[in-house]
Amino acid sequence: MGIGGGPLVSVLMPAYNHEKYVQDAIQSIIGQTYGNIELLVVNDGSSDATWQRITDMEAACRERFPRVVLWNQCNMGTCRTQNGLLDNARGDYVYLMASDDVALPHAIERELAFLEGNPEYALCVGDSAFIDGNGTECYWDRKCTAVYDKGKAEYLTWGDYLQRSRGFSFATDRFGSYGELRRINHIPNGYLVRKEAFRGFRYSGKAPLEDWSLMLHIAKYHRMKYLGEILFMYRWHGTNTVKDTTRIRFMENATRRHEEEVLGKTDLEKALPEVREYIERNSEEVPSARGLFPSAYRRLKLLGYSGIFSATQLPAVASIVPKRLMNRLLLKIFYLGDFRI
């Protein structure tokens, strides 16, 4: 069980060229009020002194945590690095931590308390305040530029910006829902996730917005909870990826395409009922809802099955359609009464 008892939490921290920030990130985990934590940090081929900064803190880490894993590797990229961290995690819960951010001392304790008391949820996250490259708290103006006068700020926290830009309150069931996440990611940083929620998931280079890809996976099968209190510090500095809007747009499109591929291989019978309902309602906007088995779909079209496909036609096509597709068609008929080919 380790220090403090209770479920083991695996804190996973990939680091790349964050020599200025990585020690603050590690120290914020050392300072957590929850005791039973293992820390895994990997330096992904940084060209600066990130690895040296990590190893400088090894003694303090080993004094604090029951298990510490630090390793240095040639650059493998975010997805392969995250998969390696997950493969080495032994905890019941996973806390994913960027090496330039800061977790407030009670972050893991608060989120874990909620998940332990609410087994129907798999992810819990709080709000995030902004800090600049020097660690000074700041806010955002309308252009998402750091300002230090609260009276001139448009957005006070990351959660404030996300809720207003996405157009719904995170206090509702829309938070963490598959339908909302298909539009764009809205989950703040600093989340705690049940390890079992990663089952069947691997980070993929085809989905360069890896956090969004993970959220889409979790949302198919589990619920998420937003705690309104600030539990995290999101660092806003000169090298944040989100500042490169052209690159972000490309990454969004690639991640959406990957989600269509994933959805085409997903057994929707295991998904949450509201996810199945969403896909049925939006079959024209969700290509995979109609293209889960493209070859069988083409065969149906060639045989003249077009327009409305109803329950009366099931026997005629059962012999030429794979069983899994028939299950999907039955599901569509159950929810819609018919299915458009």
Short mmCIF file of C-alpha atoms in Angstrom, two decimals:
data_model
loop_
_atom_site.label_atom_id
_atom_site.label_comp_id
_atom_site.label_asym_id
_atom_site.label_seq_id
_atom_site.Cartn_x
_atom_site.Cartn_y
_atom_site.Cartn_z
CA MET A 1 0.00 0.00 0.00
CA GLY A 2 2.87 2.35 0.67
CA ILE A 3 3.00 5.64 2.57
CA GLY A 4 -0.31 6.65 4.12
CA GLY A 5 -2.32 3.62 2.97
CA GLY A 6 -5.31 3.94 0.67
CA PRO A 7 -5.35 3.23 -3.08
CA LEU A 8 -2.08 3.68 -4.91
CA VAL A 9 -2.02 6.67 -7.28
CA SER A 10 0.44 6.62 -10.18
CA VAL A 11 1.63 10.08 -11.16
CA LEU A 12 2.91 9.96 -14.74
CA MET A 13 5.09 12.83 -15.96
CA PRO A 14 6.63 12.92 -19.44
CA ALA A 15 9.22 15.70 -19.75
CA TYR A 16 10.67 17.39 -22.80
CA ASN A 17 12.81 20.56 -22.79
CA HIS A 18 11.34 21.87 -19.55
CA GLU A 19 14.54 22.48 -17.59
CA LYS A 20 13.03 25.67 -16.18
CA TYR A 21 9.81 24.09 -14.93
CA VAL A 22 10.22 20.37 -14.28
CA GLN A 23 11.44 20.73 -10.70
CA ASP A 24 8.41 22.83 -9.80
CA ALA A 25 6.18 20.13 -11.28
CA ILE A 26 7.90 17.35 -9.31
CA GLN A 27 7.94 19.39 -6.11
CA SER A 28 4.18 19.93 -6.40
CA ILE A 29 3.72 16.14 -6.33
CA ILE A 30 6.12 15.74 -3.40
CA GLY A 31 3.94 18.26 -1.57
CA GLN A 32 0.65 16.41 -2.08
CA THR A 33 -1.41 15.89 1.07
CA TYR A 34 -2.35 12.40 -0.12
CA GLY A 35 0.33 9.91 0.82
CA ASN A 36 0.20 6.75 -1.27
CA ILE A 37 1.69 7.93 -4.56
CA GLU A 38 4.22 6.43 -6.94
CA LEU A 39 6.06 8.80 -9.27
CA LEU A 40 7.13 7.93 -12.81
CA VAL A 41 9.06 10.56 -14.78
CA VAL A 42 10.61 10.08 -18.21
CA ASN A 43 12.87 12.49 -20.05
CA ASP A 44 11.96 12.14 -23.71
CA GLY A 45 15.27 13.07 -25.30
CA SER A 46 15.39 16.69 -24.16
CA SER A 47 18.12 18.83 -25.68
CA ASP A 48 18.40 21.00 -22.57
CA ALA A 49 19.19 20.17 -18.92
CA THR A 50 15.80 18.61 -18.14
CA TRP A 51 17.28 15.21 -17.25
CA GLN A 52 19.80 16.76 -14.89
CA ARG A 53 17.03 18.71 -13.15
CA ILE A 54 15.07 15.48 -12.72
CA THR A 55 17.95 13.49 -11.26
CA ASP A 56 18.80 16.36 -8.90
CA MET A 57 15.48 15.62 -7.18
CA GLU A 58 15.82 11.84 -7.05
CA ALA A 59 16.80 11.68 -3.36
CA ALA A 60 13.85 13.81 -2.30
CA CYS A 61 11.52 11.71 -4.43
CA ARG A 62 12.73 8.40 -2.98
CA GLU A 63 12.28 9.75 0.54
CA ARG A 64 8.69 10.77 -0.21
CA PHE A 65 7.30 8.01 -2.46
CA PRO A 66 7.12 4.21 -2.00
CA ARG A 67 8.12 3.74 -5.64
CA VAL A 68 10.03 6.06 -7.95
CA VAL A 69 10.82 5.34 -11.59
CA LEU A 70 12.98 7.82 -13.49
CA TRP A 71 14.36 7.11 -16.92
CA ASN A 72 16.05 8.85 -19.79
CA GLN A 73 15.35 7.89 -23.40
CA CYS A 74 16.01 9.10 -26.92
CA ASN A 75 13.15 11.16 -28.27
CA MET A 76 10.17 8.88 -28.94
CA GLY A 77 7.39 11.44 -29.04
CA THR A 78 4.46 12.03 -26.72
CA CYS A 79 2.32 9.02 -27.59
CA ARG A 80 4.97 6.30 -27.29
CA THR A 81 6.26 7.96 -24.12
CA GLN A 82 2.80 8.06 -22.55
CA ASN A 83 2.20 4.40 -23.44
CA GLY A 84 5.49 3.48 -21.77
CA LEU A 85 4.49 5.33 -18.62
CA LEU A 86 1.09 3.62 -18.54
CA ASP A 87 2.69 0.19 -19.01
CA ASN A 88 4.86 0.79 -15.96
CA ALA A 89 2.15 2.22 -13.70
CA ARG A 90 1.03 -0.01 -10.82
CA GLY A 91 -1.59 2.24 -9.27
CA ASP A 92 -5.35 1.91 -9.02
CA TYR A 93 -5.55 5.49 -10.26
CA VAL A 94 -3.52 7.53 -12.73
CA TYR A 95 -2.73 11.24 -12.42
CA LEU A 96 -1.33 12.64 -15.66
CA MET A 97 0.98 15.60 -15.11
CA ALA A 98 2.65 17.91 -17.63
CA SER A 99 6.22 18.75 -16.67
CA ASP A 100 5.60 22.50 -16.84
CA ASP A 101 2.43 22.65 -14.70
CA VAL A 102 1.88 22.66 -10.94
CA ALA A 103 -0.62 20.65 -8.87
CA LEU A 104 -1.93 22.30 -5.71
CA PRO A 105 -1.22 20.30 -2.52
CA HIS A 106 -4.73 18.91 -2.03
CA ALA A 107 -5.43 18.13 -5.71
CA ILE A 108 -5.05 14.35 -5.64
CA GLU A 109 -6.69 14.03 -2.22
CA ARG A 110 -9.81 15.94 -3.34
CA GLU A 111 -10.21 14.13 -6.65
CA LEU A 112 -9.54 10.72 -5.15
CA ALA A 113 -12.11 11.30 -2.40
CA PHE A 114 -14.76 11.96 -5.03
CA LEU A 115 -13.92 8.93 -7.15
CA GLU A 116 -13.75 6.62 -4.13
CA GLY A 117 -17.22 7.78 -3.10
CA ASN A 118 -18.73 7.72 -6.60
CA PRO A 119 -17.85 4.48 -8.41
CA GLU A 120 -19.97 5.38 -11.44
CA TYR A 121 -17.40 8.06 -12.36
CA ALA A 122 -13.98 7.28 -13.84
CA LEU A 123 -12.43 10.76 -14.05
CA CYS A 124 -12.41 13.73 -11.72
CA VAL A 125 -10.79 17.11 -12.31
CA GLY A 126 -10.79 20.57 -10.76
CA ASP A 127 -10.37 24.05 -12.16
CA SER A 128 -6.95 25.47 -13.12
CA ALA A 129 -5.55 28.91 -12.37
CA PHE A 130 -3.07 30.46 -14.81
CA ILE A 131 0.60 31.07 -14.02
CA ASP A 132 3.21 32.57 -16.30
CA GLY A 133 6.71 31.35 -17.11
CA ASN A 134 7.98 32.75 -13.81
CA GLY A 135 5.27 31.10 -11.74
CA THR A 136 3.31 34.32 -11.16
CA GLU A 137 -0.47 33.96 -11.14
CA CYS A 138 -2.14 35.72 -14.06
CA TYR A 139 -5.39 35.86 -16.04
CA TRP A 140 -6.40 36.02 -19.70
CA ASP A 141 -7.73 38.91 -21.74
CA ARG A 142 -10.03 38.35 -24.73
CA LYS A 143 -7.07 37.34 -26.92
CA CYS A 144 -5.86 34.82 -24.31
CA THR A 145 -2.88 37.01 -23.48
CA ALA A 146 -1.63 37.03 -19.90
CA VAL A 147 -2.72 40.03 -17.82
CA TYR A 148 -2.06 40.67 -14.15
CA ASP A 149 -4.81 43.12 -13.32
CA LYS A 150 -7.88 41.11 -12.40
CA GLY A 151 -10.07 44.03 -13.34
CA LYS A 152 -8.83 43.90 -16.93
CA ALA A 153 -9.19 40.13 -17.26
CA GLU A 154 -11.76 38.45 -19.48
CA TYR A 155 -11.10 34.93 -18.13
CA LEU A 156 -10.04 34.31 -14.55
CA THR A 157 -9.31 30.58 -14.80
CA TRP A 158 -8.91 27.83 -17.39
CA GLY A 159 -12.32 26.48 -16.41
CA ASP A 160 -13.86 29.93 -16.86
CA TYR A 161 -12.48 30.15 -20.40
CA LEU A 162 -13.49 26.60 -21.32
CA GLN A 163 -17.07 26.91 -20.07
CA ARG A 164 -17.68 30.24 -21.78
CA SER A 165 -16.02 29.25 -25.07
CA ARG A 166 -17.80 25.87 -25.19
CA GLY A 167 -21.13 27.39 -24.24
CA PHE A 168 -22.27 25.22 -21.33
CA SER A 169 -21.82 24.88 -17.58
CA PHE A 170 -19.47 22.18 -16.33
CA ALA A 171 -21.90 21.64 -13.44
CA THR A 172 -24.25 19.85 -15.86
CA ASP A 173 -24.18 16.33 -17.30
CA ARG A 174 -22.82 17.76 -20.54
CA PHE A 175 -19.38 17.88 -18.93
CA GLY A 176 -17.38 14.91 -20.15
CA SER A 177 -20.18 13.67 -22.41
CA TYR A 178 -19.22 12.01 -25.68
CA GLY A 179 -21.37 14.37 -27.72
CA GLU A 180 -19.70 17.49 -26.34
CA LEU A 181 -16.24 15.97 -26.58
CA ARG A 182 -16.75 15.14 -30.26
CA ARG A 183 -17.00 18.89 -30.88
CA ILE A 184 -13.73 19.68 -29.12
CA ASN A 185 -11.92 18.77 -25.93
CA HIS A 186 -13.06 20.66 -22.84
CA ILE A 187 -11.44 18.71 -20.00
CA PRO A 188 -8.97 20.85 -18.00
CA ASN A 189 -5.53 19.59 -17.01
CA GLY A 190 -4.87 17.93 -13.67
CA TYR A 191 -7.31 15.02 -13.85
CA LEU A 192 -7.31 11.78 -11.88
CA VAL A 193 -8.49 8.65 -13.74
CA ARG A 194 -9.27 5.11 -12.66
CA LYS A 195 -6.64 2.83 -14.16
CA GLU A 196 -9.35 0.50 -15.44
CA ALA A 197 -10.69 3.30 -17.66
CA PHE A 198 -7.56 2.92 -19.84
CA ARG A 199 -8.55 -0.63 -20.76
CA GLY A 200 -8.53 -0.99 -24.55
CA PHE A 201 -6.83 2.37 -25.06
CA ARG A 202 -3.41 3.15 -26.51
CA TYR A 203 -2.07 6.55 -27.41
CA SER A 204 -1.59 6.74 -31.17
CA GLY A 205 0.51 8.99 -33.34
CA LYS A 206 -2.55 9.26 -35.60
CA ALA A 207 -4.21 11.29 -32.84
CA PRO A 208 -1.67 14.02 -32.05
CA LEU A 209 -3.99 15.67 -29.51
CA GLU A 210 -3.48 12.73 -27.21
CA ASP A 211 -5.45 14.13 -24.26
CA TRP A 212 -8.51 14.61 -26.47
CA SER A 213 -8.20 11.08 -27.84
CA LEU A 214 -8.08 9.73 -24.29
CA MET A 215 -11.13 11.77 -23.26
CA LEU A 216 -13.13 10.45 -26.22
CA HIS A 217 -12.25 6.89 -25.20
CA ILE A 218 -13.22 7.38 -21.56
CA ALA A 219 -16.45 9.18 -22.46
CA LYS A 220 -17.73 6.18 -24.40
CA TYR A 221 -17.85 4.03 -21.27
CA HIS A 222 -17.63 6.24 -18.18
CA ARG A 223 -18.78 9.50 -16.63
CA MET A 224 -16.59 12.43 -15.63
CA LYS A 225 -16.88 14.97 -12.82
CA TYR A 226 -15.76 18.60 -12.64
CA LEU A 227 -15.04 20.07 -9.23
CA GLY A 228 -15.41 23.83 -9.26
CA GLU A 229 -12.48 24.53 -6.95
CA ILE A 230 -9.01 25.41 -8.23
CA LEU A 231 -6.74 22.37 -7.85
CA PHE A 232 -4.14 23.01 -10.54
CA MET A 233 -1.91 25.70 -12.03
CA TYR A 234 -1.76 25.76 -15.84
CA ARG A 235 1.43 27.41 -17.00
CA TRP A 236 1.09 29.87 -19.88
CA HIS A 237 4.48 30.52 -21.44
CA GLY A 238 6.13 31.15 -24.79
CA THR A 239 6.27 27.52 -25.96
CA ASN A 240 2.69 26.32 -25.27
CA THR A 241 1.59 24.19 -28.22
CA VAL A 242 -1.92 25.73 -28.18
CA LYS A 243 -0.45 29.08 -29.24
CA ASP A 244 0.34 27.69 -32.69
CA THR A 245 -3.19 27.85 -34.12
CA THR A 246 -2.26 26.45 -37.54
CA ARG A 247 -0.59 23.43 -35.96
CA ILE A 248 -3.49 22.94 -33.55
CA ARG A 249 -6.00 22.97 -36.41
CA PHE A 250 -4.03 20.26 -38.21
CA MET A 251 -3.81 18.22 -34.99
CA GLU A 252 -7.55 18.58 -34.38
CA ASN A 253 -8.39 17.29 -37.86
CA ALA A 254 -6.00 14.34 -37.53
CA THR A 255 -7.43 13.44 -34.12
CA ARG A 256 -10.98 13.58 -35.47
CA ARG A 257 -10.05 11.25 -38.33
CA HIS A 258 -8.49 8.83 -35.88
CA GLU A 259 -11.63 8.87 -33.75
CA GLU A 260 -13.66 7.83 -36.79
CA GLU A 261 -11.34 4.85 -37.26
CA VAL A 262 -11.64 3.96 -33.57
CA LEU A 263 -15.41 4.31 -33.61
CA GLY A 264 -15.61 1.94 -36.54
CA LYS A 265 -14.00 -0.77 -34.40
CA THR A 266 -15.95 -0.03 -31.23
CA ASP A 267 -18.53 -2.43 -29.86
CA LEU A 268 -21.28 0.07 -29.10
CA GLU A 269 -23.17 -2.48 -27.04
CA LYS A 270 -20.59 -1.88 -24.30
CA ALA A 271 -20.85 1.90 -24.50
CA LEU A 272 -23.00 4.11 -22.29
CA PRO A 273 -26.64 4.26 -23.43
CA GLU A 274 -26.39 7.99 -24.07
CA VAL A 275 -23.39 7.41 -26.35
CA ARG A 276 -25.33 4.91 -28.44
CA GLU A 277 -28.26 7.32 -28.58
CA TYR A 278 -25.99 10.18 -29.63
CA ILE A 279 -24.50 8.17 -32.50
CA GLU A 280 -27.95 7.06 -33.64
CA ARG A 281 -29.28 10.63 -33.61
CA ASN A 282 -26.27 11.95 -35.48
CA SER A 283 -25.63 9.17 -37.98
CA GLU A 284 -25.12 11.64 -40.84
CA GLU A 285 -22.59 13.68 -38.82
CA VAL A 286 -20.84 10.59 -37.45
CA PRO A 287 -19.54 8.79 -40.57
CA SER A 288 -18.64 5.64 -38.65
CA ALA A 289 -22.24 5.13 -37.62
CA ARG A 290 -22.90 4.30 -41.26
CA GLY A 291 -19.45 3.02 -42.15
CA LEU A 292 -18.71 0.58 -39.36
CA PHE A 293 -18.50 -2.19 -41.98
CA PRO A 294 -17.93 -0.44 -45.34
CA SER A 295 -17.69 -3.66 -47.38
CA ALA A 296 -21.00 -4.98 -46.08
CA TYR A 297 -22.54 -1.56 -46.61
CA ARG A 298 -21.39 -1.58 -50.26
CA ARG A 299 -22.78 -5.10 -50.72
CA LEU A 300 -26.17 -3.99 -49.44
CA LYS A 301 -26.13 -1.08 -51.87
CA LEU A 302 -25.16 -3.32 -54.82
CA LEU A 303 -28.02 -5.68 -54.00
CA GLY A 304 -30.43 -2.79 -54.22
CA TYR A 305 -31.04 -2.17 -50.54
CA SER A 306 -31.33 1.60 -50.43
CA GLY A 307 -33.54 4.16 -48.82
CA ILE A 308 -35.21 3.02 -45.61
CA PHE A 309 -34.05 -0.27 -44.17
CA SER A 310 -36.65 -1.69 -41.76
CA ALA A 311 -37.09 -4.74 -39.57
CA THR A 312 -39.02 -6.57 -42.32
CA GLN A 313 -35.86 -6.72 -44.45
CA LEU A 314 -33.66 -8.30 -41.77
CA PRO A 315 -34.08 -11.95 -42.88
CA ALA A 316 -33.16 -11.11 -46.47
CA VAL A 317 -29.78 -9.64 -45.57
CA ALA A 318 -28.83 -11.67 -42.51
CA SER A 319 -26.84 -14.16 -44.60
CA ILE A 320 -24.64 -11.54 -46.25
CA VAL A 321 -23.99 -9.17 -43.34
CA PRO A 322 -21.51 -9.94 -40.54
CA LYS A 323 -23.09 -10.66 -37.18
CA ARG A 324 -21.63 -7.53 -35.59
CA LEU A 325 -23.16 -5.34 -38.30
CA MET A 326 -26.52 -7.04 -37.82
CA ASN A 327 -26.27 -6.18 -34.13
CA ARG A 328 -25.67 -2.54 -35.07
CA LEU A 329 -28.63 -2.54 -37.46
CA LEU A 330 -30.85 -4.03 -34.79
CA LEU A 331 -29.66 -1.36 -32.40
CA LYS A 332 -30.47 1.36 -34.91
CA ILE A 333 -33.93 -0.08 -35.53
CA PHE A 334 -34.51 -0.29 -31.77
CA TYR A 335 -33.77 3.41 -31.35
CA LEU A 336 -34.99 4.80 -34.68
CA GLY A 337 -37.59 2.35 -35.93
CA ASP A 338 -35.71 2.08 -39.23
CA PHE A 339 -32.27 2.67 -40.75
CA ARG A 340 -31.34 4.68 -43.80
CA ILE A 341 -28.91 2.94 -46.20
#
